[in-house]
Amino acid sequence: MRSVTKDNITDVFMGYLSKDTDPRMREIMGSLVRHLHDFARETNLTHNEWRAGIAFLEGCAAVESADRHEFVLASDVLGLSSLVDMLHSSPEATSSSVLGPFHVSGAPALPFGGDMKRHYGGPVLLTEGVIRDVEGNPIAGAELDIWQTAPNGMYASQDEEQDTYSFHGLMTVGDDGRYAFTTVKPVEYTVPSDGPVGDILRACGRHPWRPSHLHFIVKAPGYRSLVTEIFPDDDPYLDQDTVFGVRDDLVMTYVERPASEFPDGMELSGKITKPFLHVNFDVTLARD
Ligand code: BEZ
Ligand code: FE
C-alpha cells in the first residue's frame, strides 16, 4: 500500500511480513507493533517524548555489561519479568519469582546443616524445609542453589570485600528431601538506581527498594526447575517490591526461638548462645 496513514499503518506493517514468516514470530511481532502503534496514538506521542524513549534505550545499552544488565532491570521494574514468570508458573508448584542479576553459578557445596554466613555477624536465621512433588512425596537428590546479600545489602558480585561465592551455597537433599542451613537474616536493599532505570524510577516517584529475601533455584531430574525467593512477613517493603516479586505463598514468618531450641546435627549446634530466627519453607516442584 502506497498511502500510509496513521490509521492503517498497523495493517500496512502486517502486510510487509512475508507469508513464510514463522507463525509465532508473526503473532508476537504483530501484537507488539499493534500495541506500540496504539500506545503512540492513544498518548499522541510527541517527537520529544519519542526521542526520550530512544535515549532511554541507548542509555541502557551504554551501561550494559557482563555484570550490569540494565535491560533486564528495566523489564523487572516495569513488571514484565514477573508477569512472564506468573504466566508460566505451574499452579500446583511453589510460586516462582524473579531471578535477578546477581546469582553466581557454580557455588561450592553447602552440606546439610551448613552455615552459609561463615564469619559474618547478624541475627542467625535457621532455614529448613522439604522438597516435595505435587503428591507430597520427598524428592530425593533435589538440588538447591541458595544466595542472598551480605549484611551490607550487597551481593558478592557487587562488592569487592566479598569473595566470589560469598552468601552462595549449593545443597543436595537426601532421600527424605530435607534441607537445612543457617545464614544471617537477609536485609532489604535497593536495585541499582545509578543508571537510566533509576532515572525512570525517580521520574515516576518510585523508590528502588526490594523487601529482604533469600533466593533459591530448586532443581531435580524430571521436574520443572523453580527460581524463587522467600520474604519475612514483617518486612516494610513487602507491599511495594520495586520488581513485583512477592507472592502470598513466599511470605514466611521468621519465628524467634531460644538458643536452647537450636537443633543438633548442624554446623552451629552448641555454638548458638542467643535467640535465633527460624523459618520453615517447603518447596513443591511440578513434573516436567
Ligand atoms: C534481586 O533480587 O537480586 C534483584 C531482582 C531484580 C532486580 C535486581 C535485583
Ligand atoms: Fe535479590
Short mmCIF file of C-alpha atoms and ligand atoms in Angstrom, two decimals:
data_model
loop_
_atom_site.label_atom_id
_atom_site.label_comp_id
_atom_site.label_asym_id
_atom_site.label_seq_id
_atom_site.Cartn_x
_atom_site.Cartn_y
_atom_site.Cartn_z
CA MET A 1 0.00 0.00 0.00
CA ARG A 2 1.40 3.39 -1.01
CA SER A 3 -0.68 5.71 1.03
CA VAL A 4 0.20 5.07 4.65
CA THR A 5 -1.96 6.83 7.21
CA LYS A 6 -1.95 6.94 10.99
CA ASP A 7 -4.97 4.67 10.94
CA ASN A 8 -3.78 1.99 8.50
CA ILE A 9 -0.07 1.84 9.40
CA THR A 10 -0.55 -1.21 11.66
CA ASP A 11 -2.21 -3.18 8.84
CA VAL A 12 0.46 -1.99 6.42
CA PHE A 13 3.12 -3.31 8.81
CA MET A 14 1.39 -6.71 8.92
CA GLY A 15 1.23 -6.72 5.13
CA TYR A 16 5.01 -6.30 4.95
CA LEU A 17 5.56 -9.64 6.73
CA SER A 18 6.40 -12.41 4.30
CA LYS A 19 3.85 -15.22 4.06
CA ASP A 20 6.64 -17.60 5.12
CA THR A 21 7.14 -15.79 8.42
CA ASP A 22 7.14 -18.25 11.29
CA PRO A 23 3.58 -18.17 12.79
CA ARG A 24 4.77 -17.44 16.35
CA MET A 25 7.02 -14.64 15.04
CA ARG A 26 4.02 -13.21 13.15
CA GLU A 27 1.88 -13.38 16.30
CA ILE A 28 4.49 -11.75 18.54
CA MET A 29 5.62 -9.04 16.12
CA GLY A 30 2.04 -8.32 15.09
CA SER A 31 0.89 -7.92 18.67
CA LEU A 32 3.96 -5.92 19.69
CA VAL A 33 3.61 -3.47 16.81
CA ARG A 34 -0.16 -3.17 17.26
CA HIS A 35 0.32 -2.26 20.92
CA LEU A 36 3.18 0.13 20.08
CA HIS A 37 1.09 1.90 17.46
CA ASP A 38 -1.95 2.02 19.75
CA PHE A 39 0.27 3.40 22.52
CA ALA A 40 1.56 6.21 20.26
CA ARG A 41 -1.96 7.04 19.02
CA GLU A 42 -3.52 6.83 22.47
CA THR A 43 -0.92 9.13 24.11
CA ASN A 44 -0.44 11.29 21.00
CA LEU A 45 3.29 10.68 21.49
CA THR A 46 5.39 13.75 20.58
CA HIS A 47 8.79 13.82 18.86
CA ASN A 48 10.47 14.85 22.11
CA GLU A 49 8.84 12.01 24.02
CA TRP A 50 9.81 9.54 21.29
CA ARG A 51 13.41 10.87 21.47
CA ALA A 52 13.41 10.47 25.27
CA GLY A 53 12.35 6.83 24.83
CA ILE A 54 15.14 6.19 22.35
CA ALA A 55 17.64 7.94 24.67
CA PHE A 56 16.49 5.63 27.50
CA LEU A 57 17.21 2.53 25.36
CA GLU A 58 20.58 3.97 24.28
CA GLY A 59 21.38 4.73 27.93
CA CYS A 60 20.59 1.11 28.88
CA ALA A 61 22.87 -0.15 26.09
CA ALA A 62 25.67 2.20 27.23
CA VAL A 63 25.78 0.79 30.79
CA GLU A 64 25.06 -2.83 29.83
CA SER A 65 27.97 -5.20 30.59
CA ALA A 66 28.64 -8.75 31.78
CA ASP A 67 27.91 -7.57 35.35
CA ARG A 68 25.26 -4.95 34.68
CA HIS A 69 22.02 -5.97 32.98
CA GLU A 70 20.14 -2.71 32.61
CA PHE A 71 17.62 -4.05 30.06
CA VAL A 72 16.68 -6.90 32.42
CA LEU A 73 16.40 -4.39 35.24
CA ALA A 74 14.10 -2.25 33.07
CA SER A 75 11.94 -5.33 32.46
CA ASP A 76 11.98 -6.05 36.22
CA VAL A 77 10.83 -2.60 37.37
CA LEU A 78 8.16 -2.46 34.65
CA GLY A 79 6.73 -5.73 35.99
CA LEU A 80 7.37 -7.58 32.73
CA SER A 81 9.78 -10.16 34.21
CA SER A 82 7.32 -11.01 36.98
CA LEU A 83 4.39 -11.17 34.57
CA VAL A 84 6.23 -13.61 32.27
CA ASP A 85 7.11 -15.66 35.36
CA MET A 86 3.50 -15.80 36.53
CA LEU A 87 2.22 -16.68 33.05
CA HIS A 88 4.37 -19.80 33.03
CA SER A 89 4.50 -20.97 36.63
CA SER A 90 2.73 -24.21 37.45
CA PRO A 91 -0.36 -23.68 39.65
CA GLU A 92 0.43 -26.85 41.63
CA ALA A 93 4.01 -25.88 42.38
CA THR A 94 5.53 -23.31 44.72
CA SER A 95 5.36 -19.87 43.08
CA SER A 96 8.32 -18.71 41.11
CA SER A 97 9.83 -15.26 41.49
CA VAL A 98 12.45 -13.10 39.81
CA LEU A 99 15.99 -14.43 39.33
CA GLY A 100 17.62 -11.01 39.44
CA PRO A 101 21.06 -10.30 38.02
CA PHE A 102 23.23 -11.28 41.00
CA HIS A 103 23.22 -15.07 41.06
CA VAL A 104 26.69 -16.55 40.57
CA SER A 105 26.54 -20.12 39.29
CA GLY A 106 28.96 -22.83 40.37
CA ALA A 107 28.70 -22.19 44.12
CA PRO A 108 30.55 -24.57 46.45
CA ALA A 109 28.62 -27.39 48.11
CA LEU A 110 26.88 -26.46 51.36
CA PRO A 111 26.35 -29.67 53.38
CA PHE A 112 23.07 -30.35 55.21
CA GLY A 113 23.12 -28.13 58.32
CA GLY A 114 25.92 -25.94 56.94
CA ASP A 115 26.44 -22.29 57.84
CA MET A 116 26.24 -20.03 54.77
CA LYS A 117 27.11 -16.83 56.67
CA ARG A 118 30.58 -18.07 57.75
CA HIS A 119 32.37 -15.22 59.64
CA TYR A 120 29.59 -12.63 59.08
CA GLY A 121 27.64 -11.40 62.11
CA GLY A 122 23.95 -10.57 62.48
CA PRO A 123 20.73 -12.33 63.52
CA VAL A 124 21.13 -16.06 62.87
CA LEU A 125 18.39 -17.48 60.63
CA LEU A 126 17.86 -21.24 60.50
CA THR A 127 16.10 -22.10 57.23
CA GLU A 128 14.82 -25.60 56.66
CA GLY A 129 12.22 -27.49 54.71
CA VAL A 130 11.42 -30.42 52.46
CA ILE A 131 11.45 -30.56 48.66
CA ARG A 132 8.35 -32.47 47.52
CA ASP A 133 6.47 -33.44 44.38
CA VAL A 134 2.84 -32.37 43.91
CA GLU A 135 1.66 -35.58 45.64
CA GLY A 136 3.66 -34.62 48.73
CA ASN A 137 6.43 -37.20 48.31
CA PRO A 138 10.00 -36.06 49.10
CA ILE A 139 12.21 -35.67 46.03
CA ALA A 140 15.48 -37.44 46.79
CA GLY A 141 18.55 -35.80 45.28
CA ALA A 142 16.92 -32.40 44.59
CA GLU A 143 19.44 -29.59 44.43
CA LEU A 144 19.05 -26.14 46.00
CA ASP A 145 21.13 -23.23 44.81
CA ILE A 146 20.83 -20.55 47.51
CA TRP A 147 22.02 -16.95 47.53
CA GLN A 148 21.44 -13.63 49.27
CA THR A 149 23.16 -10.34 50.07
CA ALA A 150 25.70 -9.86 52.84
CA PRO A 151 24.51 -7.78 55.84
CA ASN A 152 25.67 -4.63 53.98
CA GLY A 153 22.89 -5.23 51.39
CA MET A 154 25.33 -6.13 48.62
CA TYR A 155 25.68 -9.32 46.62
CA ALA A 156 29.12 -10.88 46.20
CA SER A 157 29.26 -9.77 42.55
CA GLN A 158 28.73 -6.11 43.57
CA ASP A 159 31.14 -5.98 46.48
CA GLU A 160 34.95 -6.12 46.38
CA GLU A 161 35.03 -7.02 50.07
CA GLN A 162 33.31 -10.37 49.43
CA ASP A 163 34.77 -13.42 47.71
CA THR A 164 33.11 -14.79 44.55
CA TYR A 165 30.74 -17.21 46.27
CA SER A 166 30.09 -15.27 49.47
CA PHE A 167 26.50 -15.95 50.59
CA HIS A 168 26.06 -18.59 47.87
CA GLY A 169 25.66 -22.32 48.53
CA LEU A 170 24.60 -25.48 46.71
CA MET A 171 22.82 -28.14 48.78
CA THR A 172 21.75 -31.60 47.64
CA VAL A 173 18.99 -33.24 49.66
CA GLY A 174 18.94 -36.88 50.77
CA ASP A 175 16.16 -39.48 50.50
CA ASP A 176 13.94 -37.53 52.92
CA GLY A 177 14.04 -34.41 50.69
CA ARG A 178 15.12 -32.29 53.68
CA TYR A 179 17.42 -29.31 53.62
CA ALA A 180 18.62 -27.09 56.47
CA PHE A 181 21.21 -24.35 56.76
CA THR A 182 21.98 -21.27 58.78
CA THR A 183 22.61 -17.78 57.50
CA VAL A 184 22.05 -14.23 58.71
CA LYS A 185 18.61 -12.71 58.29
CA PRO A 186 18.76 -11.02 54.86
CA VAL A 187 18.29 -7.24 54.73
CA GLU A 188 16.20 -5.12 52.39
CA TYR A 189 18.26 -3.45 49.65
CA THR A 190 17.93 -1.23 46.59
CA VAL A 191 18.21 -2.36 42.98
CA PRO A 192 20.90 -0.40 41.06
CA SER A 193 19.49 3.10 40.56
CA ASP A 194 22.50 5.00 39.21
CA GLY A 195 21.58 4.35 35.55
CA PRO A 196 18.67 5.01 33.18
CA VAL A 197 16.34 2.68 35.10
CA GLY A 198 16.97 4.74 38.24
CA ASP A 199 16.06 7.87 36.24
CA ILE A 200 12.74 6.27 35.26
CA LEU A 201 12.03 5.26 38.87
CA ARG A 202 12.69 8.81 40.07
CA ALA A 203 10.63 10.33 37.25
CA CYS A 204 7.72 8.13 38.36
CA GLY A 205 8.20 8.96 42.06
CA ARG A 206 9.12 5.35 42.78
CA HIS A 207 11.75 4.01 45.20
CA PRO A 208 14.31 1.30 44.29
CA TRP A 209 13.82 -0.93 47.38
CA ARG A 210 13.20 -4.65 47.49
CA PRO A 211 11.95 -6.40 50.64
CA SER A 212 14.60 -8.65 52.22
CA HIS A 213 14.67 -12.11 50.68
CA LEU A 214 16.56 -15.32 50.27
CA HIS A 215 16.86 -16.65 46.70
CA PHE A 216 16.57 -20.31 45.68
CA ILE A 217 16.85 -22.25 42.45
CA VAL A 218 15.49 -25.75 43.06
CA LYS A 219 16.18 -28.49 40.51
CA ALA A 220 15.59 -32.22 40.26
CA PRO A 221 15.71 -34.54 37.24
CA GLY A 222 12.22 -34.99 35.75
CA TYR A 223 10.86 -31.81 37.42
CA ARG A 224 10.47 -28.22 36.30
CA SER A 225 13.25 -26.11 37.80
CA LEU A 226 11.96 -23.43 40.13
CA VAL A 227 13.51 -19.99 40.59
CA THR A 228 12.04 -18.45 43.70
CA GLU A 229 12.68 -16.45 46.88
CA ILE A 230 11.20 -16.12 50.38
CA PHE A 231 10.29 -12.95 52.28
CA PRO A 232 9.69 -12.35 56.00
CA ASP A 233 6.14 -11.22 56.78
CA ASP A 234 7.29 -8.18 58.77
CA ASP A 235 9.32 -6.51 56.03
CA PRO A 236 8.38 -2.83 55.44
CA TYR A 237 8.71 -3.19 51.65
CA LEU A 238 6.60 -6.32 51.30
CA ASP A 239 3.73 -4.43 49.68
CA GLN A 240 5.91 -2.31 47.44
CA ASP A 241 8.65 -4.52 45.99
CA THR A 242 10.08 -2.48 43.13
CA VAL A 243 10.36 -5.62 40.94
CA PHE A 244 6.93 -7.14 41.84
CA GLY A 245 8.41 -10.42 43.14
CA VAL A 246 6.22 -11.03 46.23
CA ARG A 247 3.68 -13.91 46.12
CA ASP A 248 1.47 -14.99 49.02
CA ASP A 249 3.00 -18.45 49.40
CA LEU A 250 6.52 -16.98 49.52
CA VAL A 251 5.83 -14.79 52.57
CA MET A 252 7.02 -16.57 55.72
CA THR A 253 7.05 -15.89 59.45
CA TYR A 254 10.57 -15.92 60.87
CA VAL A 255 9.94 -17.22 64.40
CA GLU A 256 12.32 -16.22 67.21
CA ARG A 257 13.39 -19.24 69.29
CA PRO A 258 15.61 -19.53 72.39
CA ALA A 259 19.19 -20.76 71.90
CA SER A 260 18.25 -23.95 73.81
CA GLU A 261 15.95 -24.96 70.89
CA PHE A 262 18.71 -24.85 68.28
CA PRO A 263 18.76 -28.37 66.79
CA ASP A 264 21.59 -30.89 66.92
CA GLY A 265 23.41 -32.03 63.82
CA MET A 266 24.05 -28.55 62.43
CA GLU A 267 27.39 -26.83 61.89
CA LEU A 268 26.46 -24.25 64.56
CA SER A 269 24.99 -26.75 67.09
CA GLY A 270 26.40 -25.99 70.55
CA LYS A 271 27.65 -22.58 69.39
CA ILE A 272 24.38 -20.62 69.50
CA THR A 273 24.14 -18.56 72.68
CA LYS A 274 21.43 -16.01 71.74
CA PRO A 275 17.87 -16.42 70.41
CA PHE A 276 17.81 -17.30 66.72
CA LEU A 277 15.23 -16.98 63.94
CA HIS A 278 13.65 -20.00 62.34
CA VAL A 279 11.75 -20.36 59.08
CA ASN A 280 10.28 -23.49 57.52
CA PHE A 281 9.93 -23.32 53.75
CA ASP A 282 8.73 -26.47 51.97
CA VAL A 283 9.02 -26.41 48.19
CA THR A 284 6.75 -28.22 45.73
CA LEU A 285 8.11 -28.97 42.26
CA ALA A 286 5.89 -29.81 39.27
CA ARG A 287 6.83 -32.58 36.87
CA ASP A 288 8.48 -31.58 33.61
C1 BEZ B 1 17.42 -9.46 43.12
O1 BEZ B 1 16.56 -9.85 43.87
O2 BEZ B 1 18.55 -9.85 43.31
C2 BEZ B 1 17.06 -8.50 42.03
C3 BEZ B 1 15.94 -8.74 41.26
C4 BEZ B 1 15.62 -7.88 40.25
C5 BEZ B 1 16.41 -6.76 40.01
C6 BEZ B 1 17.52 -6.51 40.79
C7 BEZ B 1 17.84 -7.40 41.83
FE FE B 2 17.87 -10.38 45.46
#
